[in-house]
Amino acid sequence: MQGDIERKLAEATALQRRGNKNAAAAIYRQILKTHRTIAPAHYNLALLLKDQGKWLAAEKSFKAAIAADPAYALGWRGYARFLAERQRPKDAVRAGLKLAALDEFSPASLQQLADLLELVPVGDLGPAGDEAMLRCLNSDEVESDRFIVTLLARIHRQKGIVRMLDGTGGLAGLEGALNEPVIAAAFSRLILPSPDLTTLIEKARAQLLQEEWEMAQELMALLALQLALTEYVLESPPGTPPAPDALEPALRAALYAPLSPEVATELLEKEAEQLATRPWCRLLLTRMGPQAARERELAATLPVLSASGDKVSGAVQAQYEESPYPRWRELRSGGETTLPALLKRLFPDMTPPFPAENPKVLVAGCGTGRHALRTAKRIIGAEVTAIDLSRASLAYGARQAEAHDISNVTFAQADIVDLPDSLGRFDLIEASGVLHHMADPEAAWKGLLSFLAPNGVMKVALYSEQARQDVIAVREMVGERIETLTLDEIRTLRQELLALPEDHPAASVTRELDFYSLSGCRDFLFHRHEQRFDIPRIKAAIEDLGLAFLGFEFADPQVMTAYRARHPKDPSGRLLDNWAEIEAENPTLFRGMYQFWCRIKK
């Protein structure tokens, strides 16, 4: 009997995947008529009912699935997402917490919870919302910035913050806010892209530095942690920092600028007794002391594969030595897979040959290493070589590799336009957000292809001309000065951009996360060398380089669903002319860059 049920389930699942929904639903109902406790049958039927817009029936089936098997993780996951899509955020978060608890709040389960929080961007999620956010924020193995909009909504609902923003309360309300665990964790870990919060922080700093207001050391440390996360993107305050010879003056000095690694490390030892009961103070000194010192050590020992001789490369290197980007702390968990399996998921009709199961990966232009380390965790059996021009950026990535206990990544300094033949061949080459900063992107792209293994694939990410019209407006405002801007000038320009009227063509840049950190703002708006692409240029490059276009990769699966509905004869989305038409109608579709895969045409 059990074997018969399994065969029917397999048959129904196959029909469901092929789009034969009515036949699949009929088999699920037949199974459930006599076997009500088969959780997968309830769950798959729920998905079919949801697709048909039969919300009440779908919810009933989701509930039946988890009632049949309370430990059925897939059922809880589907139900949580269903509740989020039905705009029942509190219920969705409670279901998400249940799902995470089933896996003992592992990093992968918490990442799923963070992804769920992204779907419910409302401020009032109740106690369950606070628990979910705090669990995610307290893990270095969860990308909590995914739910930054939800988190900001939560912060803006805090009573003290509300009163400060509407003018009925003073800055003392900030102390009450920072005493709430979720808000404290957010200030210590994430850049908070909010003009209102930025203004509050700026006012609080000014009053503290003018000694018009006393604040507990732990709360002062939280302000300093947030300022440090943004790399002191606010314009410098007047006055001179106090000598950081004890904890209290060091905290005040850290409101101006980072402490030197030597001073911060010395204070960790000198003030050890006080710091035992001051975790935020200890965290601030640890980041500015031992962590910064370790990056200096690593920068001095990194191997050099090639040096920059190109003028544009030299300018780009100088920028990132001064402003490594991004300065991240959290690394996404979950989704581990082999490279062939990943490609089959992204491009179901991709034909063999596939790359090796245990691939060698080159991340060209790895910056501070977040993507390289994510690739090393995500792709089973991968050996990753991560190269960049900037030693400061590479050192940041190498320190994070140590912090995350990732040993299958090798960091090295190199210029993409001058790589040695001894580098070897790679099953996957990733060039994400780097080619458009080169003097001749197509030539650099061609050079990288010479290091691709016979069955290898390449992932490329390039700026879109249409999606960056507001950035172009900023760069036109600055003109030729963009090549010589100092960090203080960038701080001043940020203030000018914040003051623009809402209908100004450049005003929308202030709504981007990168605008709220110094290195992010520089990379986003004031890069020393930037080119932008359109789809015809990508198409021409692919043809000239003898490549086969495998398809775009989107974070939102609905993009491909909509494409297939519009172009049913091209379900893989490989006809670039179609995408050009779609982008013309949706200019911000590729705001996060054109991200696509390709391989050498056979």
PDB file of C-alpha atoms in Angstrom, residues 267-430:
ATOM      1  CA  LEU A 267      41.971  50.000  25.919  1.00  0.00           C
ATOM      2  CA  LEU A 268      40.564  46.477  25.573  1.00  0.00           C
ATOM      3  CA  GLU A 269      43.264  45.315  27.959  1.00  0.00           C
ATOM      4  CA  LYS A 270      43.357  48.397  30.203  1.00  0.00           C
ATOM      5  CA  GLU A 271      39.576  48.581  30.701  1.00  0.00           C
ATOM      6  CA  ALA A 272      38.923  44.835  30.772  1.00  0.00           C
ATOM      7  CA  GLU A 273      37.104  44.954  34.112  1.00  0.00           C
ATOM      8  CA  GLN A 274      34.660  47.657  32.989  1.00  0.00           C
ATOM      9  CA  LEU A 275      34.205  46.064  29.580  1.00  0.00           C
ATOM     10  CA  ALA A 276      33.101  42.774  31.144  1.00  0.00           C
ATOM     11  CA  THR A 277      29.703  44.410  31.746  1.00  0.00           C
ATOM     12  CA  ARG A 278      29.695  46.658  28.649  1.00  0.00           C
ATOM     13  CA  PRO A 279      29.295  44.442  25.550  1.00  0.00           C
ATOM     14  CA  TRP A 280      28.674  47.305  23.080  1.00  0.00           C
ATOM     15  CA  CYS A 281      31.786  49.162  24.269  1.00  0.00           C
ATOM     16  CA  ARG A 282      33.780  45.952  23.939  1.00  0.00           C
ATOM     17  CA  LEU A 283      32.436  45.334  20.444  1.00  0.00           C
ATOM     18  CA  LEU A 284      33.351  48.864  19.342  1.00  0.00           C
ATOM     19  CA  LEU A 285      36.933  48.514  20.595  1.00  0.00           C
ATOM     20  CA  THR A 286      37.255  45.019  19.120  1.00  0.00           C
ATOM     21  CA  ARG A 287      36.272  46.223  15.646  1.00  0.00           C
ATOM     22  CA  MET A 288      38.543  49.243  15.776  1.00  0.00           C
ATOM     23  CA  GLY A 289      41.380  47.380  17.487  1.00  0.00           C
ATOM     24  CA  PRO A 290      42.181  43.685  16.866  1.00  0.00           C
ATOM     25  CA  GLN A 291      40.051  43.374  13.724  1.00  0.00           C
ATOM     26  CA  ALA A 292      41.554  46.431  12.047  1.00  0.00           C
ATOM     27  CA  ALA A 293      45.056  45.357  13.126  1.00  0.00           C
ATOM     28  CA  ARG A 294      44.520  41.890  11.680  1.00  0.00           C
ATOM     29  CA  GLU A 295      43.586  43.407   8.323  1.00  0.00           C
ATOM     30  CA  ARG A 296      46.861  45.336   8.301  1.00  0.00           C
ATOM     31  CA  GLU A 297      48.763  42.116   8.982  1.00  0.00           C
ATOM     32  CA  LEU A 298      46.970  40.225   6.224  1.00  0.00           C
ATOM     33  CA  ALA A 299      47.429  43.049   3.699  1.00  0.00           C
ATOM     34  CA  ALA A 300      51.167  42.784   4.146  1.00  0.00           C
ATOM     35  CA  THR A 301      51.267  39.049   3.395  1.00  0.00           C
ATOM     36  CA  LEU A 302      48.916  38.698   0.409  1.00  0.00           C
ATOM     37  CA  PRO A 303      50.452  37.187  -2.734  1.00  0.00           C
ATOM     38  CA  VAL A 304      50.815  39.351  -5.844  1.00  0.00           C
ATOM     39  CA  LEU A 305      49.927  37.730  -9.163  1.00  0.00           C
ATOM     40  CA  SER A 306      50.221  40.882 -11.276  1.00  0.00           C
ATOM     41  CA  ALA A 307      50.582  44.608 -10.664  1.00  0.00           C
ATOM     42  CA  SER A 308      48.478  47.353 -12.195  1.00  0.00           C
ATOM     43  CA  GLY A 309      50.098  49.156 -15.124  1.00  0.00           C
ATOM     44  CA  ASP A 310      46.925  50.512 -16.706  1.00  0.00           C
ATOM     45  CA  LYS A 311      45.979  54.143 -15.910  1.00  0.00           C
ATOM     46  CA  VAL A 312      42.322  53.347 -15.286  1.00  0.00           C
ATOM     47  CA  SER A 313      43.208  50.327 -13.164  1.00  0.00           C
ATOM     48  CA  GLY A 314      45.557  52.506 -11.139  1.00  0.00           C
ATOM     49  CA  ALA A 315      42.810  55.047 -10.424  1.00  0.00           C
ATOM     50  CA  VAL A 316      40.358  52.306  -9.455  1.00  0.00           C
ATOM     51  CA  GLN A 317      42.941  50.674  -7.206  1.00  0.00           C
ATOM     52  CA  ALA A 318      43.628  53.976  -5.425  1.00  0.00           C
ATOM     53  CA  GLN A 319      39.896  54.427  -4.752  1.00  0.00           C
ATOM     54  CA  TYR A 320      39.455  51.012  -3.198  1.00  0.00           C
ATOM     55  CA  GLU A 321      42.641  51.192  -1.155  1.00  0.00           C
ATOM     56  CA  GLU A 322      41.173  54.270   0.506  1.00  0.00           C
ATOM     57  CA  SER A 323      37.553  53.062   0.473  1.00  0.00           C
ATOM     58  CA  PRO A 324      37.236  49.239   0.510  1.00  0.00           C
ATOM     59  CA  TYR A 325      33.680  48.321  -0.451  1.00  0.00           C
ATOM     60  CA  PRO A 326      31.474  46.908   0.937  1.00  0.00           C
ATOM     61  CA  ARG A 327      32.419  46.594   4.607  1.00  0.00           C
ATOM     62  CA  TRP A 328      30.093  43.702   5.327  1.00  0.00           C
ATOM     63  CA  ARG A 329      29.778  41.496   8.407  1.00  0.00           C
ATOM     64  CA  GLU A 330      27.121  38.901   7.708  1.00  0.00           C
ATOM     65  CA  LEU A 331      27.280  36.007   5.268  1.00  0.00           C
ATOM     66  CA  ARG A 332      24.221  34.247   3.913  1.00  0.00           C
ATOM     67  CA  SER A 333      23.601  30.650   4.986  1.00  0.00           C
ATOM     68  CA  GLY A 334      21.747  27.818   3.284  1.00  0.00           C
ATOM     69  CA  GLY A 335      21.179  26.829  -0.320  1.00  0.00           C
ATOM     70  CA  GLU A 336      24.266  24.640  -0.624  1.00  0.00           C
ATOM     71  CA  THR A 337      24.409  22.853  -3.970  1.00  0.00           C
ATOM     72  CA  THR A 338      26.746  21.572  -6.646  1.00  0.00           C
ATOM     73  CA  LEU A 339      27.569  23.786  -9.617  1.00  0.00           C
ATOM     74  CA  PRO A 340      25.792  21.487 -12.132  1.00  0.00           C
ATOM     75  CA  ALA A 341      22.705  21.374  -9.897  1.00  0.00           C
ATOM     76  CA  LEU A 342      22.707  25.157  -9.584  1.00  0.00           C
ATOM     77  CA  LEU A 343      22.847  25.545 -13.349  1.00  0.00           C
ATOM     78  CA  LYS A 344      20.041  23.014 -13.845  1.00  0.00           C
ATOM     79  CA  ARG A 345      17.891  24.947 -11.370  1.00  0.00           C
ATOM     80  CA  LEU A 346      18.583  28.297 -13.012  1.00  0.00           C
ATOM     81  CA  PHE A 347      18.356  27.004 -16.580  1.00  0.00           C
ATOM     82  CA  PRO A 348      16.311  23.765 -16.668  1.00  0.00           C
ATOM     83  CA  ASP A 349      16.804  23.215 -20.407  1.00  0.00           C
ATOM     84  CA  MET A 350      20.573  23.705 -20.334  1.00  0.00           C
ATOM     85  CA  THR A 351      22.209  20.822 -22.173  1.00  0.00           C
ATOM     86  CA  PRO A 352      25.443  18.968 -21.300  1.00  0.00           C
ATOM     87  CA  PRO A 353      28.342  19.097 -20.929  1.00  0.00           C
ATOM     88  CA  PHE A 354      28.204  20.623 -17.461  1.00  0.00           C
ATOM     89  CA  PRO A 355      31.156  21.927 -15.422  1.00  0.00           C
ATOM     90  CA  ALA A 356      32.945  19.707 -12.928  1.00  0.00           C
ATOM     91  CA  GLU A 357      31.199  18.601  -9.727  1.00  0.00           C
ATOM     92  CA  ASN A 358      34.123  19.916  -7.639  1.00  0.00           C
ATOM     93  CA  PRO A 359      34.823  23.137  -9.504  1.00  0.00           C
ATOM     94  CA  LYS A 360      37.686  25.556  -9.503  1.00  0.00           C
ATOM     95  CA  VAL A 361      36.212  29.047  -9.286  1.00  0.00           C
ATOM     96  CA  LEU A 362      37.752  32.414 -10.133  1.00  0.00           C
ATOM     97  CA  VAL A 363      36.109  35.510  -8.646  1.00  0.00           C
ATOM     98  CA  ALA A 364      37.601  38.330 -10.687  1.00  0.00           C
ATOM     99  CA  GLY A 365      37.344  41.667  -8.907  1.00  0.00           C
ATOM    100  CA  CYS A 366      36.278  40.195  -5.564  1.00  0.00           C
ATOM    101  CA  GLY A 367      36.397  43.453  -3.593  1.00  0.00           C
ATOM    102  CA  THR A 368      36.023  42.763   0.124  1.00  0.00           C
ATOM    103  CA  GLY A 369      35.211  39.110  -0.477  1.00  0.00           C
ATOM    104  CA  ARG A 370      31.565  38.719   0.457  1.00  0.00           C
ATOM    105  CA  HIS A 371      30.549  37.184  -2.846  1.00  0.00           C
ATOM    106  CA  ALA A 372      33.660  34.999  -3.040  1.00  0.00           C
ATOM    107  CA  LEU A 373      33.039  33.596   0.438  1.00  0.00           C
ATOM    108  CA  ARG A 374      29.358  33.067  -0.290  1.00  0.00           C
ATOM    109  CA  THR A 375      30.304  31.144  -3.427  1.00  0.00           C
ATOM    110  CA  ALA A 376      32.766  29.076  -1.386  1.00  0.00           C
ATOM    111  CA  LYS A 377      29.986  28.171   1.080  1.00  0.00           C
ATOM    112  CA  ARG A 378      27.244  27.732  -1.494  1.00  0.00           C
ATOM    113  CA  ILE A 379      28.938  25.545  -4.118  1.00  0.00           C
ATOM    114  CA  ILE A 380      29.852  22.167  -2.697  1.00  0.00           C
ATOM    115  CA  GLY A 381      33.446  21.125  -3.336  1.00  0.00           C
ATOM    116  CA  ALA A 382      34.492  24.531  -4.737  1.00  0.00           C
ATOM    117  CA  GLU A 383      38.051  25.807  -4.571  1.00  0.00           C
ATOM    118  CA  VAL A 384      37.878  29.566  -4.988  1.00  0.00           C
ATOM    119  CA  THR A 385      40.559  31.992  -6.130  1.00  0.00           C
ATOM    120  CA  ALA A 386      39.560  35.584  -5.362  1.00  0.00           C
ATOM    121  CA  ILE A 387      41.539  38.397  -6.986  1.00  0.00           C
ATOM    122  CA  ASP A 388      41.347  42.169  -6.765  1.00  0.00           C
ATOM    123  CA  LEU A 389      43.501  45.256  -7.289  1.00  0.00           C
ATOM    124  CA  SER A 390      43.076  46.547  -3.744  1.00  0.00           C
ATOM    125  CA  ARG A 391      45.094  44.995  -0.937  1.00  0.00           C
ATOM    126  CA  ALA A 392      42.909  46.738   1.657  1.00  0.00           C
ATOM    127  CA  SER A 393      39.815  45.114   0.152  1.00  0.00           C
ATOM    128  CA  LEU A 394      41.466  41.702  -0.068  1.00  0.00           C
ATOM    129  CA  ALA A 395      42.644  41.920   3.538  1.00  0.00           C
ATOM    130  CA  TYR A 396      39.097  42.639   4.676  1.00  0.00           C
ATOM    131  CA  GLY A 397      37.907  39.539   2.834  1.00  0.00           C
ATOM    132  CA  ALA A 398      40.733  37.400   4.215  1.00  0.00           C
ATOM    133  CA  ARG A 399      39.912  38.465   7.779  1.00  0.00           C
ATOM    134  CA  GLN A 400      36.256  37.652   7.213  1.00  0.00           C
ATOM    135  CA  ALA A 401      37.253  34.236   5.862  1.00  0.00           C
ATOM    136  CA  GLU A 402      38.974  33.620   9.192  1.00  0.00           C
ATOM    137  CA  ALA A 403      35.971  34.895  11.139  1.00  0.00           C
ATOM    138  CA  HIS A 404      33.596  32.622   9.207  1.00  0.00           C
ATOM    139  CA  ASP A 405      36.006  29.656   9.263  1.00  0.00           C
ATOM    140  CA  ILE A 406      36.111  29.343   5.475  1.00  0.00           C
ATOM    141  CA  SER A 407      39.327  27.777   4.215  1.00  0.00           C
ATOM    142  CA  ASN A 408      38.598  27.032   0.539  1.00  0.00           C
ATOM    143  CA  VAL A 409      39.271  30.595  -0.700  1.00  0.00           C
ATOM    144  CA  THR A 410      42.655  32.004  -1.724  1.00  0.00           C
ATOM    145  CA  PHE A 411      42.932  35.804  -1.908  1.00  0.00           C
ATOM    146  CA  ALA A 412      45.550  37.396  -4.176  1.00  0.00           C
ATOM    147  CA  GLN A 413      46.280  40.805  -5.673  1.00  0.00           C
ATOM    148  CA  ALA A 414      46.014  40.970  -9.458  1.00  0.00           C
ATOM    149  CA  ASP A 415      44.932  43.161 -12.335  1.00  0.00           C
ATOM    150  CA  ILE A 416      42.357  41.419 -14.530  1.00  0.00           C
ATOM    151  CA  VAL A 417      43.898  42.920 -17.666  1.00  0.00           C
ATOM    152  CA  ASP A 418      47.279  41.303 -16.936  1.00  0.00           C
ATOM    153  CA  LEU A 419      46.839  37.829 -15.465  1.00  0.00           C
ATOM    154  CA  PRO A 420      49.620  35.213 -15.634  1.00  0.00           C
ATOM    155  CA  ASP A 421      49.064  32.018 -17.645  1.00  0.00           C
ATOM    156  CA  SER A 422      50.051  30.066 -14.545  1.00  0.00           C
ATOM    157  CA  LEU A 423      46.744  31.051 -12.947  1.00  0.00           C
ATOM    158  CA  GLY A 424      45.219  27.918 -14.496  1.00  0.00           C
ATOM    159  CA  ARG A 425      41.750  27.114 -15.827  1.00  0.00           C
ATOM    160  CA  PHE A 426      38.452  27.503 -14.010  1.00  0.00           C
ATOM    161  CA  ASP A 427      35.094  25.765 -14.207  1.00  0.00           C
ATOM    162  CA  LEU A 428      33.345  28.967 -13.132  1.00  0.00           C
ATOM    163  CA  ILE A 429      34.532  32.537 -13.579  1.00  0.00           C
ATOM    164  CA  GLU A 430      32.534  35.281 -11.908  1.00  0.00           C
TER     165      GLU A 430
END
